[in-house]
Coordinates of C-alpha atoms in Angstrom, one line a residue:
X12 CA -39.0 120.0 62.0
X13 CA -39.8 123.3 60.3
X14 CA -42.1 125.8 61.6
X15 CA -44.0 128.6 60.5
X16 CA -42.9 131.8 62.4
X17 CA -43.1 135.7 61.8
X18 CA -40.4 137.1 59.1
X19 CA -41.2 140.6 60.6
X20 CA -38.6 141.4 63.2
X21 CA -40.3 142.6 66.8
X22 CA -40.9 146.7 66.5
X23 CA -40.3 147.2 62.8
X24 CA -42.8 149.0 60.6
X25 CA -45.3 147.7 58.3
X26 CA -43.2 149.0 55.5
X27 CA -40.0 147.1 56.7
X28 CA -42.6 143.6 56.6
X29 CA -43.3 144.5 53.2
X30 CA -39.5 144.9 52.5
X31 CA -38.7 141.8 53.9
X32 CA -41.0 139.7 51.7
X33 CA -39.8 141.0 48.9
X34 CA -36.4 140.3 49.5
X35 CA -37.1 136.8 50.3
X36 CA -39.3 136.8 47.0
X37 CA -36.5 137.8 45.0
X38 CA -33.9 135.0 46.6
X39 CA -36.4 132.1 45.7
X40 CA -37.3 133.2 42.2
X41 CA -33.7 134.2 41.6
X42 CA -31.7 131.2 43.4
X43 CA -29.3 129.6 40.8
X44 CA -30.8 126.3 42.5
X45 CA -34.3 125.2 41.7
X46 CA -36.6 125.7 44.2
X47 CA -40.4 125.1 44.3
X48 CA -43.0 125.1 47.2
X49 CA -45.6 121.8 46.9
X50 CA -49.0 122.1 48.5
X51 CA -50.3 118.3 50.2
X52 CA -52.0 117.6 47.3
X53 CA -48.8 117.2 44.9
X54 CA -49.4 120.6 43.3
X55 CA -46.6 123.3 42.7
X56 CA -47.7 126.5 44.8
X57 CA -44.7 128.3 43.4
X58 CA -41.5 127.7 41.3
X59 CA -38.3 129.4 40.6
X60 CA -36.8 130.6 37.4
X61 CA -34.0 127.9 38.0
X62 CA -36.1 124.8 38.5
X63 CA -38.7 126.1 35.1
X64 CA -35.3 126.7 33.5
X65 CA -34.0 122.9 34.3
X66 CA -36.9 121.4 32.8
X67 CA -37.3 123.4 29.7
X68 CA -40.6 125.4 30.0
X69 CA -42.2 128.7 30.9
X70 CA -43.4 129.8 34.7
X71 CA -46.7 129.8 33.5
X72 CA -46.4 126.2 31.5
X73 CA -46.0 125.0 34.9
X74 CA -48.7 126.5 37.2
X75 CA -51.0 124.2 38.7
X76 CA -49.3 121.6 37.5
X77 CA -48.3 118.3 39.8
X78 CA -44.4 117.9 40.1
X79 CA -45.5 114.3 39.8
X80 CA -46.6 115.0 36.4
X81 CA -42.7 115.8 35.4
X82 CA -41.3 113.0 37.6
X83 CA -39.8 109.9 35.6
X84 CA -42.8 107.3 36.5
X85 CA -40.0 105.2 37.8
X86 CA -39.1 107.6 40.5
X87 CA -42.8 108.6 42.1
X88 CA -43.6 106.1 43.9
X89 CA -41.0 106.9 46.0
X90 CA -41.8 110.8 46.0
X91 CA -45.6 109.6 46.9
X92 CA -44.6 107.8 49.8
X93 CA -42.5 110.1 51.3
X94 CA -45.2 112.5 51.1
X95 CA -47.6 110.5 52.9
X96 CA -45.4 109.6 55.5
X97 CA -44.9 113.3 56.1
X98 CA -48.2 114.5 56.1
X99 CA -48.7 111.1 58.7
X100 CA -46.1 112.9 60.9
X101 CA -43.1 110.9 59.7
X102 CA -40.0 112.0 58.3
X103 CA -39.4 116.1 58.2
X104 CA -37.0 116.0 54.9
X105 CA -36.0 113.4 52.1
X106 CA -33.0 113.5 50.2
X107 CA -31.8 111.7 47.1
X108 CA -31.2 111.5 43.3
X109 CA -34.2 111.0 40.6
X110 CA -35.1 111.8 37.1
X111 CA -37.1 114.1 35.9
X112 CA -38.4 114.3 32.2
X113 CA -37.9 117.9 30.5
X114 CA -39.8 119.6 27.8
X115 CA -37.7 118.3 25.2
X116 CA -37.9 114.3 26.1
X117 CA -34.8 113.8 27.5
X118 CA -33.5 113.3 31.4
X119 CA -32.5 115.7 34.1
X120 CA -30.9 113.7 36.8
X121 CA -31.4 116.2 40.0
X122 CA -30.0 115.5 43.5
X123 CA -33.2 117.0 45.4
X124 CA -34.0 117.6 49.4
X125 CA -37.5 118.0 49.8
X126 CA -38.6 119.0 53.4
X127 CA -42.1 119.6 54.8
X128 CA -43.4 122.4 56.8
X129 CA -45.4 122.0 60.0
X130 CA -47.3 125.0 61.5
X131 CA -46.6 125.1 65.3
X132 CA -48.7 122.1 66.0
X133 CA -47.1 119.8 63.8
X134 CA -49.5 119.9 61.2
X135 CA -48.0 119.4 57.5
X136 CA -48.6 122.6 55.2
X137 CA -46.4 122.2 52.0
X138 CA -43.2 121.1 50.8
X139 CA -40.0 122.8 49.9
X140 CA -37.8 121.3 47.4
X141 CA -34.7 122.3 46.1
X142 CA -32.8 120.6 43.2
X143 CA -29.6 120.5 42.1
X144 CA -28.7 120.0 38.5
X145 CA -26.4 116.4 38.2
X146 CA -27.0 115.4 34.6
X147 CA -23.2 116.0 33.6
X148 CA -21.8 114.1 36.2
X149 CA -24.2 111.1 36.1
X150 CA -23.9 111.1 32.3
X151 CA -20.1 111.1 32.8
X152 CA -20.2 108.2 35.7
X153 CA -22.8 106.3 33.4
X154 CA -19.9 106.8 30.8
X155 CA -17.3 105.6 32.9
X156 CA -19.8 102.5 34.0
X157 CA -19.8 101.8 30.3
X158 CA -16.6 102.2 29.6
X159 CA -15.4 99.3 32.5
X160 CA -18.8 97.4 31.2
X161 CA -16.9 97.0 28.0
X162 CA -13.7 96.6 29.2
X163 CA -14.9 93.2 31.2
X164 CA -16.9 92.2 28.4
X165 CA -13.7 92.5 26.2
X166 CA -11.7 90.9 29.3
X167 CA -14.1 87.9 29.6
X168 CA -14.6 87.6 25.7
X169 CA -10.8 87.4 24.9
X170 CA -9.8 84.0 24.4
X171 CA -6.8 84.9 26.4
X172 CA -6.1 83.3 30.1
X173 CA -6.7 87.0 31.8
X174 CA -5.7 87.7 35.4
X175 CA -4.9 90.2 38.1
X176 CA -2.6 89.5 41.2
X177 CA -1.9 92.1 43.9
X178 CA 1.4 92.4 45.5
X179 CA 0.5 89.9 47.9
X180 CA 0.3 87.1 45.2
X181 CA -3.4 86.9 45.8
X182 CA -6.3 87.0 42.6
X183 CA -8.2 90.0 42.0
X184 CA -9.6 89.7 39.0
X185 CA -9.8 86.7 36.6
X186 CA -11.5 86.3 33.4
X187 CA -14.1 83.4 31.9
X188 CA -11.4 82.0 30.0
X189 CA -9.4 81.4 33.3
X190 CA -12.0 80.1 34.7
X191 CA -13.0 77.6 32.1
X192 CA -9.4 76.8 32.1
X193 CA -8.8 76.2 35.5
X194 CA -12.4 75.0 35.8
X195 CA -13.3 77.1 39.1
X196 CA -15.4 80.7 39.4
X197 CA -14.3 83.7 40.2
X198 CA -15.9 84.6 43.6
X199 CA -14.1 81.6 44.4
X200 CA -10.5 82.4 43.2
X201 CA -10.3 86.0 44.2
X202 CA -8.1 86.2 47.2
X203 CA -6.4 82.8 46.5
X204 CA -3.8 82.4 45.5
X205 CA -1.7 80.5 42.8
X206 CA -1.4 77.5 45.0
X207 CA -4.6 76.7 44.5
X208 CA -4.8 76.2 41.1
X209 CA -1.5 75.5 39.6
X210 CA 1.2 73.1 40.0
X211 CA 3.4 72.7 42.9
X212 CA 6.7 72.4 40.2
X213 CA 5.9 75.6 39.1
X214 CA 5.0 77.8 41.6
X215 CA 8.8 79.0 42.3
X216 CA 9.3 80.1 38.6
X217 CA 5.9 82.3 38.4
X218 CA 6.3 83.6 42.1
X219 CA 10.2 84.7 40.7
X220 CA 8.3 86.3 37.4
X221 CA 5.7 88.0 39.6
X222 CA 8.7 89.6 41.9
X223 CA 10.1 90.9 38.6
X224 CA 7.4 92.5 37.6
X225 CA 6.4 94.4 40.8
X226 CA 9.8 95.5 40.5
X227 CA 9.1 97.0 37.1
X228 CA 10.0 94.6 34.5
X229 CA 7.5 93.4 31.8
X230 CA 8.2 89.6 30.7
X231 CA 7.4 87.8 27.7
X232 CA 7.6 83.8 27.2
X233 CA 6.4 81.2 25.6
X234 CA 5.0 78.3 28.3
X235 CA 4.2 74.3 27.8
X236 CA 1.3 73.1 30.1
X237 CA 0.4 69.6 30.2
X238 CA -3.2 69.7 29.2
X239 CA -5.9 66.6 28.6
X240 CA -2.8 64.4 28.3
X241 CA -2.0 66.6 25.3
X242 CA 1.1 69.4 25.8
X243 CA 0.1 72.9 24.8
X244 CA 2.2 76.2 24.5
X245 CA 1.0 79.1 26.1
X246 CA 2.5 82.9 25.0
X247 CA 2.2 84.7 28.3
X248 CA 2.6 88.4 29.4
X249 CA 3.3 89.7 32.6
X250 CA 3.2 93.4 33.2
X251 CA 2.7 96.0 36.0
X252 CA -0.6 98.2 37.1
X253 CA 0.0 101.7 38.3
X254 CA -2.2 103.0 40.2
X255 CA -3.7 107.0 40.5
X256 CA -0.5 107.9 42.0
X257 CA 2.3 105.7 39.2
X258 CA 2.9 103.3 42.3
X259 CA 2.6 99.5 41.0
X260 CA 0.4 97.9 43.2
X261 CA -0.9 94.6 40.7
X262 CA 0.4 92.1 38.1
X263 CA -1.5 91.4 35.0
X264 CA -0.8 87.8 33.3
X265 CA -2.3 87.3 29.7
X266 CA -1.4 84.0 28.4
X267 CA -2.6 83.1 24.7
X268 CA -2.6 79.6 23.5
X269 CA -0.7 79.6 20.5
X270 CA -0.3 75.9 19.9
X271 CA -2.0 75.8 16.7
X272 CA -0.3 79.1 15.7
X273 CA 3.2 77.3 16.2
X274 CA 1.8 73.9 14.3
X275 CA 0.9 76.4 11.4
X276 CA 4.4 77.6 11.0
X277 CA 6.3 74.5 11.6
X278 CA 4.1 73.0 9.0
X279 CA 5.1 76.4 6.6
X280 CA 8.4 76.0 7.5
X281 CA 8.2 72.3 6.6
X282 CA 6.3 72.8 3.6
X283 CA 8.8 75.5 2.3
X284 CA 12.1 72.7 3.6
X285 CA 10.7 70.0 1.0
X286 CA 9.6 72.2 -1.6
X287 CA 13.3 73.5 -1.8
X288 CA 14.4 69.7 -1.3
X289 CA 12.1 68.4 -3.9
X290 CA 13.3 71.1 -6.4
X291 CA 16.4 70.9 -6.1
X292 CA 16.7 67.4 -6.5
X293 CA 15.2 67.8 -9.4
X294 CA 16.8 70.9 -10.9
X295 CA 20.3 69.1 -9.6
X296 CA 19.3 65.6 -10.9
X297 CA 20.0 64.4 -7.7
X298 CA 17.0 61.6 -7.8
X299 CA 18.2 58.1 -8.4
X300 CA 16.4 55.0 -9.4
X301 CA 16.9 51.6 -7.7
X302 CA 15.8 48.4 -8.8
X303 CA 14.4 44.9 -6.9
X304 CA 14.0 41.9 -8.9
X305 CA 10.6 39.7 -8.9
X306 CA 11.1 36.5 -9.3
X307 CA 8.5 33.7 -10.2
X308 CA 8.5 31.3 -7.7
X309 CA 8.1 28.2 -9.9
X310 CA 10.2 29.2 -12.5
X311 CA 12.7 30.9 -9.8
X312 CA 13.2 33.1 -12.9
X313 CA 13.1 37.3 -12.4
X314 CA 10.0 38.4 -14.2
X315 CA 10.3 42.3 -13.0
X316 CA 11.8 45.0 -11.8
X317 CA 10.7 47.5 -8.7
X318 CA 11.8 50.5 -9.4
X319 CA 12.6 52.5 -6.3
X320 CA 13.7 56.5 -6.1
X321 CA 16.4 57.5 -4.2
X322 CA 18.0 60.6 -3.8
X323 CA 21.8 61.9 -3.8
X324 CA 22.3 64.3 -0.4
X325 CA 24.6 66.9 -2.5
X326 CA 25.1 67.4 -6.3
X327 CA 28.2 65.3 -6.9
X328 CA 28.1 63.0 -4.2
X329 CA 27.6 59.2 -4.1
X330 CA 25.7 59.4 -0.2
X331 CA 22.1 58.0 -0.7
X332 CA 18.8 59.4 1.4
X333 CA 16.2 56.6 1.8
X334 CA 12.4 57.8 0.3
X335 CA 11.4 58.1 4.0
X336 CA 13.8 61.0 4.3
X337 CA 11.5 62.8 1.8
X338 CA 8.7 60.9 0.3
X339 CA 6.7 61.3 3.6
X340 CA 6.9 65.0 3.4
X341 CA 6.7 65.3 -0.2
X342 CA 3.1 63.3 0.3
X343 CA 2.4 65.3 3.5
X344 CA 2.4 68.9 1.6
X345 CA 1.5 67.8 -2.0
X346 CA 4.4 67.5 -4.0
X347 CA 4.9 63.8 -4.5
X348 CA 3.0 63.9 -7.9
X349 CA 6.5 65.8 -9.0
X350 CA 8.2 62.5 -7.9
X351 CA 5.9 60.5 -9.4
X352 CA 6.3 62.5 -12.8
X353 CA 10.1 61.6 -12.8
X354 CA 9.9 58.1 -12.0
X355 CA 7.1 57.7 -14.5
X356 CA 9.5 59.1 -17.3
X357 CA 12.2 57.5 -16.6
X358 CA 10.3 53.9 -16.3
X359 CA 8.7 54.6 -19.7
X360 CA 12.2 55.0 -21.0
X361 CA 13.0 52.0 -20.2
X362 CA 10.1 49.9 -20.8
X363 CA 10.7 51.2 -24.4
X364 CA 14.3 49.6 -24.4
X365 CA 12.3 46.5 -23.4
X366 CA 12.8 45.8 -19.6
X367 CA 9.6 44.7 -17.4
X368 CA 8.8 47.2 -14.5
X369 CA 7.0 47.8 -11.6
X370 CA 6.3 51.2 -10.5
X371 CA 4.7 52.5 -7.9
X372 CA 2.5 56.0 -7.8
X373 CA 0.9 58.1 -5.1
X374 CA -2.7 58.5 -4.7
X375 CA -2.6 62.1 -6.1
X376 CA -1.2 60.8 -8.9
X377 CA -3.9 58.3 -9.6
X378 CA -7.0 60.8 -8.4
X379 CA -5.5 63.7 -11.2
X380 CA -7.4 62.7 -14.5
X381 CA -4.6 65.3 -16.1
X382 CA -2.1 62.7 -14.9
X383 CA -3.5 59.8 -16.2
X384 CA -3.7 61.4 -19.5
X385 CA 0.0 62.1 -19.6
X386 CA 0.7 58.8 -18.4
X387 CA -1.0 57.5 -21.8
X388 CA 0.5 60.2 -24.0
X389 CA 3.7 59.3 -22.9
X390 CA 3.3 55.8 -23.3
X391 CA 1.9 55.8 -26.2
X392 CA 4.4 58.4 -27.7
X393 CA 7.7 56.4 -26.5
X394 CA 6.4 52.9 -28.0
X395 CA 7.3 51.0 -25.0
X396 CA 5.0 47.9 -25.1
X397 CA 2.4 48.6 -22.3
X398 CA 2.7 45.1 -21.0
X399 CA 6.3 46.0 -19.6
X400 CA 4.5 48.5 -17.2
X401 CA 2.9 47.1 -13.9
X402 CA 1.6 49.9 -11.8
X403 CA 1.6 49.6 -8.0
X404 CA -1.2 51.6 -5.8
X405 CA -1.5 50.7 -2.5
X406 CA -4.7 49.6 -0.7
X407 CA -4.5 52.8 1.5
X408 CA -4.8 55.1 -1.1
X409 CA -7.2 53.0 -2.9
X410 CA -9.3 53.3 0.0
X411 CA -9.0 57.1 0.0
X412 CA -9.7 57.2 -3.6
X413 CA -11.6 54.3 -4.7
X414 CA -13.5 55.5 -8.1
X415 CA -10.2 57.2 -9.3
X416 CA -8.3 54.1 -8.3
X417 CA -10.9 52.1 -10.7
X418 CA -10.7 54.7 -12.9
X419 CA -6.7 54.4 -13.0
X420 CA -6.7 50.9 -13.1
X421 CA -9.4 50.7 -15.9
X422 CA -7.5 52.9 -18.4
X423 CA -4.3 51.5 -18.2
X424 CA -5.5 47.9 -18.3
X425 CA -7.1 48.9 -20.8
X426 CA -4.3 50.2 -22.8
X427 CA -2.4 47.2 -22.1
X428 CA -0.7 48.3 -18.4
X429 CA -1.0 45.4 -15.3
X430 CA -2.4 46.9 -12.0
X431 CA -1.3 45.8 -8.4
X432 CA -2.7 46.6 -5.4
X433 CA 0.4 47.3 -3.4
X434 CA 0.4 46.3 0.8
X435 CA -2.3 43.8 0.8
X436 CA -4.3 42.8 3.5
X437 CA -3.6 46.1 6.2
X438 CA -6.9 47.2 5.5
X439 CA -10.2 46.4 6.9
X440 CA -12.1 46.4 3.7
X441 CA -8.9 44.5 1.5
X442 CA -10.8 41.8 -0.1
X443 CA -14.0 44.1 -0.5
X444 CA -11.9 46.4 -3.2
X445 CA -11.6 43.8 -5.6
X446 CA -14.9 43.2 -6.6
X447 CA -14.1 47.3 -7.4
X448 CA -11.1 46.8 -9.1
X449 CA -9.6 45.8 -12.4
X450 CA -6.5 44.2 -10.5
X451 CA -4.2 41.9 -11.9
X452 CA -1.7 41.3 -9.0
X453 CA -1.9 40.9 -5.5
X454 CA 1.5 42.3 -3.7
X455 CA 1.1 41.0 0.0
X456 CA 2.4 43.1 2.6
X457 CA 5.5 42.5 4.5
X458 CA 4.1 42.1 7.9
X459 CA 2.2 38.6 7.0
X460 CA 5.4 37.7 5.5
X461 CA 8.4 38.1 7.6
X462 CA 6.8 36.1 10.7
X463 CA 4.9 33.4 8.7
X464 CA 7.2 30.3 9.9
X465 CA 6.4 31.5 13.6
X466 CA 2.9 32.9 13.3
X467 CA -0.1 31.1 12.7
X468 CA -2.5 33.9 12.3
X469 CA 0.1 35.2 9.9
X470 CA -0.2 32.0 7.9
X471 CA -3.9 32.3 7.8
X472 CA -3.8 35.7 6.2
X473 CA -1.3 34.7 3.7
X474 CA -3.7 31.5 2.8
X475 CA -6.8 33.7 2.7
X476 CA -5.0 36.1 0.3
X477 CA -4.3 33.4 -2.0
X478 CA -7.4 31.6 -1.9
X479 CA -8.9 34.8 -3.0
X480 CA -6.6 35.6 -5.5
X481 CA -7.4 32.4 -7.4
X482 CA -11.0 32.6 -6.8
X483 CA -10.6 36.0 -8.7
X484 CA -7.9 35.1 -11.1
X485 CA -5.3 37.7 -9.7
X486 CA -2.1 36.5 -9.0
X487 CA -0.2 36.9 -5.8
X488 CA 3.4 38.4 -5.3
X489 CA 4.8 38.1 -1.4
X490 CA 7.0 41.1 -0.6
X491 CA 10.0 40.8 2.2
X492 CA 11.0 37.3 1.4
X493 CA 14.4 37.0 3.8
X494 CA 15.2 33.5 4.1
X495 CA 15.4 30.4 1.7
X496 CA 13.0 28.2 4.2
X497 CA 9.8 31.5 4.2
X498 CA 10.6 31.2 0.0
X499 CA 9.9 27.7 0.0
X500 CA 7.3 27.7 2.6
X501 CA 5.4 30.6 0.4
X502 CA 5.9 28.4 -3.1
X503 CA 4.1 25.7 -1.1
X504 CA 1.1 27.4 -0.5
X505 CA 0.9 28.8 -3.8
X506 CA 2.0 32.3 -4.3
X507 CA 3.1 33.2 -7.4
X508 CA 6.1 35.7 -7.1
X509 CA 8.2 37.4 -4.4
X510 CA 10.6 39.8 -3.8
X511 CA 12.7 40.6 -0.7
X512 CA 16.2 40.6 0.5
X513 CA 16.8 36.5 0.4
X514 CA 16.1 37.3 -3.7
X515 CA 18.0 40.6 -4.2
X516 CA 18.1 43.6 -2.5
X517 CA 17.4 47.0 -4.2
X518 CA 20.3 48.2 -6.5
X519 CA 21.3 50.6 -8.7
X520 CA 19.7 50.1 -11.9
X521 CA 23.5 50.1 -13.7
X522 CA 24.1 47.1 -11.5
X523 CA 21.0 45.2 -13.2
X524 CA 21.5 45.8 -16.0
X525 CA 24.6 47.0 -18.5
X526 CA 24.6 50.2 -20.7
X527 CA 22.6 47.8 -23.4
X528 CA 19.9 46.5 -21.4
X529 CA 21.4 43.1 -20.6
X530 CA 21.6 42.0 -16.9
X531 CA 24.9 41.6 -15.7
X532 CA 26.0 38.5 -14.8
X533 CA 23.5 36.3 -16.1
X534 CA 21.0 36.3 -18.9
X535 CA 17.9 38.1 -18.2
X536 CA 14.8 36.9 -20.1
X537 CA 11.4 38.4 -19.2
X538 CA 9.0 36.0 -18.4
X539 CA 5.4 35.8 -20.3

């Protein structure tokens, strides 16, 4: 506890008292620390040059002021109570950081002891203070607290699987991400480790990465997790921390789900495989046409032709790719209507040399109005009878495009064109489409056909279909007829046509028909 005492030493002079104040004078008002006295009541009683030169003003701007008037109001309530506690004969001296509010507006963080002074019966007569200026290096720690704010804002933000292991393989630091992942918190991870929350199968290859890593190596790999029953591919990065000193003492592991990122360029690479495919083939001439007669089951007479694409695997060759070697794709990534524009001329051709055909076009086809407009032109320019032309849609795309498909279907009828609706009975809403559409055949679809000697419900189906038909005048062709007794058994109940292997299986169109439009082998009369 400070006392008062004597600053005149025992025996000196008057003069030497005199001497001595001063000197003391001049080390208070001329300390490069700010010091100030305080009387009881909160009032300055003096103030050096430093402390009037921390908070911006004059000596005199400051006399009889309150240091409590200068004192951020979030840091006197402190400052009051230690003053009261004091003066109550409690602590002799109080030490710690506050703010202060200078002339100007802004902060002056000060580390400042304050200690009172007791005359020799412990009485409280004022308080000393003495500040030290810390603005610099609490602006450059509130920096640096900024700085690492941002940095886990950024950590926890990133969509990257973030973590920190030390060289004991235990968690330091995880991010949200991880967490969400791995669907625990972080207070509870940190200090696990990766046996709590990954597989036991793969423990020994990340344990053997980790090693690599605290040995100085940074690894880069691609990863498949088993996620939701669904497999995802992880990009992960391992790399070493240094610390102050360049010793590695952690391992960070960012992992990125790229999954979608690899889907996106296996689809471009797959887009750009059957755009070449498709253009060659048809810069080479490599696409082929196939036919598969429909006959009339009562007649037992062919009526039609299917015309199928094919395509030639090299310029030259006679080896064949089926359409589901590049029909699929060419839907997938837009192209088919390319196809479609091939077949379409080359059916015209032949309508116009007065064979019957079926032909069959892709939904984007049908929902271009551009398309359907060339389709007219062309027919219309070749002088093929339209009636020679049966368009085929099927129900799928119908469904996906209903008002073009009725749009389709309405100008070609219209022009003289039948219309089928191509796999029958698939869909839920089959019989609801045609009170939509202008259809004039019914194809139904393989799968009611091939089983219909040994399955009832398939029977059924095929019944319904025809029942409907007739209801709506439409007529009825079975598709996949492969054996004599389904033909017969499909003649009974009333369908009209059918096509399948039993009848003929799809051939080159020179096969069908000779370089003058007769069909080899017998005579070929298109039926009414």
């Amino acid at each position: 506890m400070a006392r008062t005492r004597s600053i005149v030493p025992a025996g000196s002079s008057a003069e030497s008292a005199r001497a001595s104040e001063e000197l003391l004078r001049s080390a208070f008002y001329r300390s490069p620390s700010g010091m100030s006295v305080v009387g009881l009541d909160g009032r300055w009683l003096r103030i050096n040059d430093a402390y009037c030169r921390m908070l911006g003003y004059q000596p005199e701007d400051l006399a009889g002021a309150g240091f409590c008037d200068f004192t951020h109001p979030d840091d006197v309530a402190e400052d009051r109570a230690f003053m009261a506690a004091a003066i109550a004969g409690g602590p002799d001296s109080h030490e710690r950081e506050k703010r202060y509010v200078r002339k100007d507006g802004s902060i002056l963080w000060a580390r400042v002891r304050a200690e009172v002074i007791r005359d020799d019966a412990g009485n409280a007569l004022y308080f000393v203070s003495h500040l030290q200026d810390v603005s610099e290096r609490r602006s450059a720690e509130e920096k640096l607290r900024e700085s690492e704010r941002r940095l886990h804002s950024v950590i926890d933000n990133t969509p990257s699987l973030i973590s920190v292991k030390g060289r004991d393989y235990r968690y330091q630091l995880v991010n949200r991400e991880f967490e969400r992942f791995f669907g625990v918190s972080s207070d509870w991870i940190v200090g696990r480790s990766d046996e709590s929350v990954l597989p036991a199968s793969a423990l020994d290859a990340i344990h053997a990465a980790d090693r690599l890593v605290l040995g100085g190596q940074t690894i880069q790999e691609e990863e498949t997790v088993l996620r939701d029953g669904q497999e995802r591919v992880f990009l992960t990065t391992r790399f070493p921390l240094l610390d102050d000193s360049g010793e590695i003492h952690a391992v960070c592991v960012s992992s990125t789900d790229v999954t979608d990122r690899r889907q996106e360029e296996r689809v471009k690479h797959d887009r750009l495989q059957c755009a070449g495919l498709i253009y060659s083939a048809l810069a080479q001439n490599r696409f082929v046409l196939h036919g598969q007669p429909i006959v009339n089951l009562s007649a037992m007479q062919p009526t039609k032709v299917e015309l199928l694409i094919r395509m030639l695997k090299d310029r030259g060759g006679e080896e064949l790719a089926a359409p589901a070697a590049f029909l699929p794709a060419a839907e997938r990534f837009g192209m088919v209507h390319l196809i479609d524009e091939w077949v379409l001329d080359r059916a015209i051709e032949l309508a116009a040399v007065g064979h019957r055909l079926a032909v069959n076009v892709s939904a984007k086809t049908v929902s271009d109005p551009r398309q359907i407009d060339q389709i007219e032109q062309a027919i219309v320019a070749s002088g093929a009878p339209p009636q020679n032309l049966m368009f085929e849609i099927t129900e799928t795309a119908v469904a996906d495009n209903l008002d073009a498909a009725r749009t389709f279907a309405k100008r070609l009828r219209e022009l003289g064109c039948a219309f089928a609706l191509d796999d029958f009975g698939v869909g839920h809403g089959s019989f609801t489409y045609l009170r939509q559409l202008h259809v004039d055949y019914l194809k139904i679809d393989i799968q009611f056909v091939r089983n219909l000697l040994r399955n009832e419900e398939d029977r059924l189906v095929v019944q319904a279909i025809v029942g409907v038909a007739r209801q709506f005048d439409i007529e009825t062709i079975a598709e996949g007829v492969e054996d004599q007794a389904t033909m017969d058994e499909l003649r009974r109940m009333g369908v009209d046509y059918a096509q399948g292997f039993w009848i003929g299986r799809p051939v080159p169109l020179s096969e069908l028909w000779d370089v003058h439009g007769q069909r080899q082998g017998a005579a070929y009369a298109a039926q009414p």
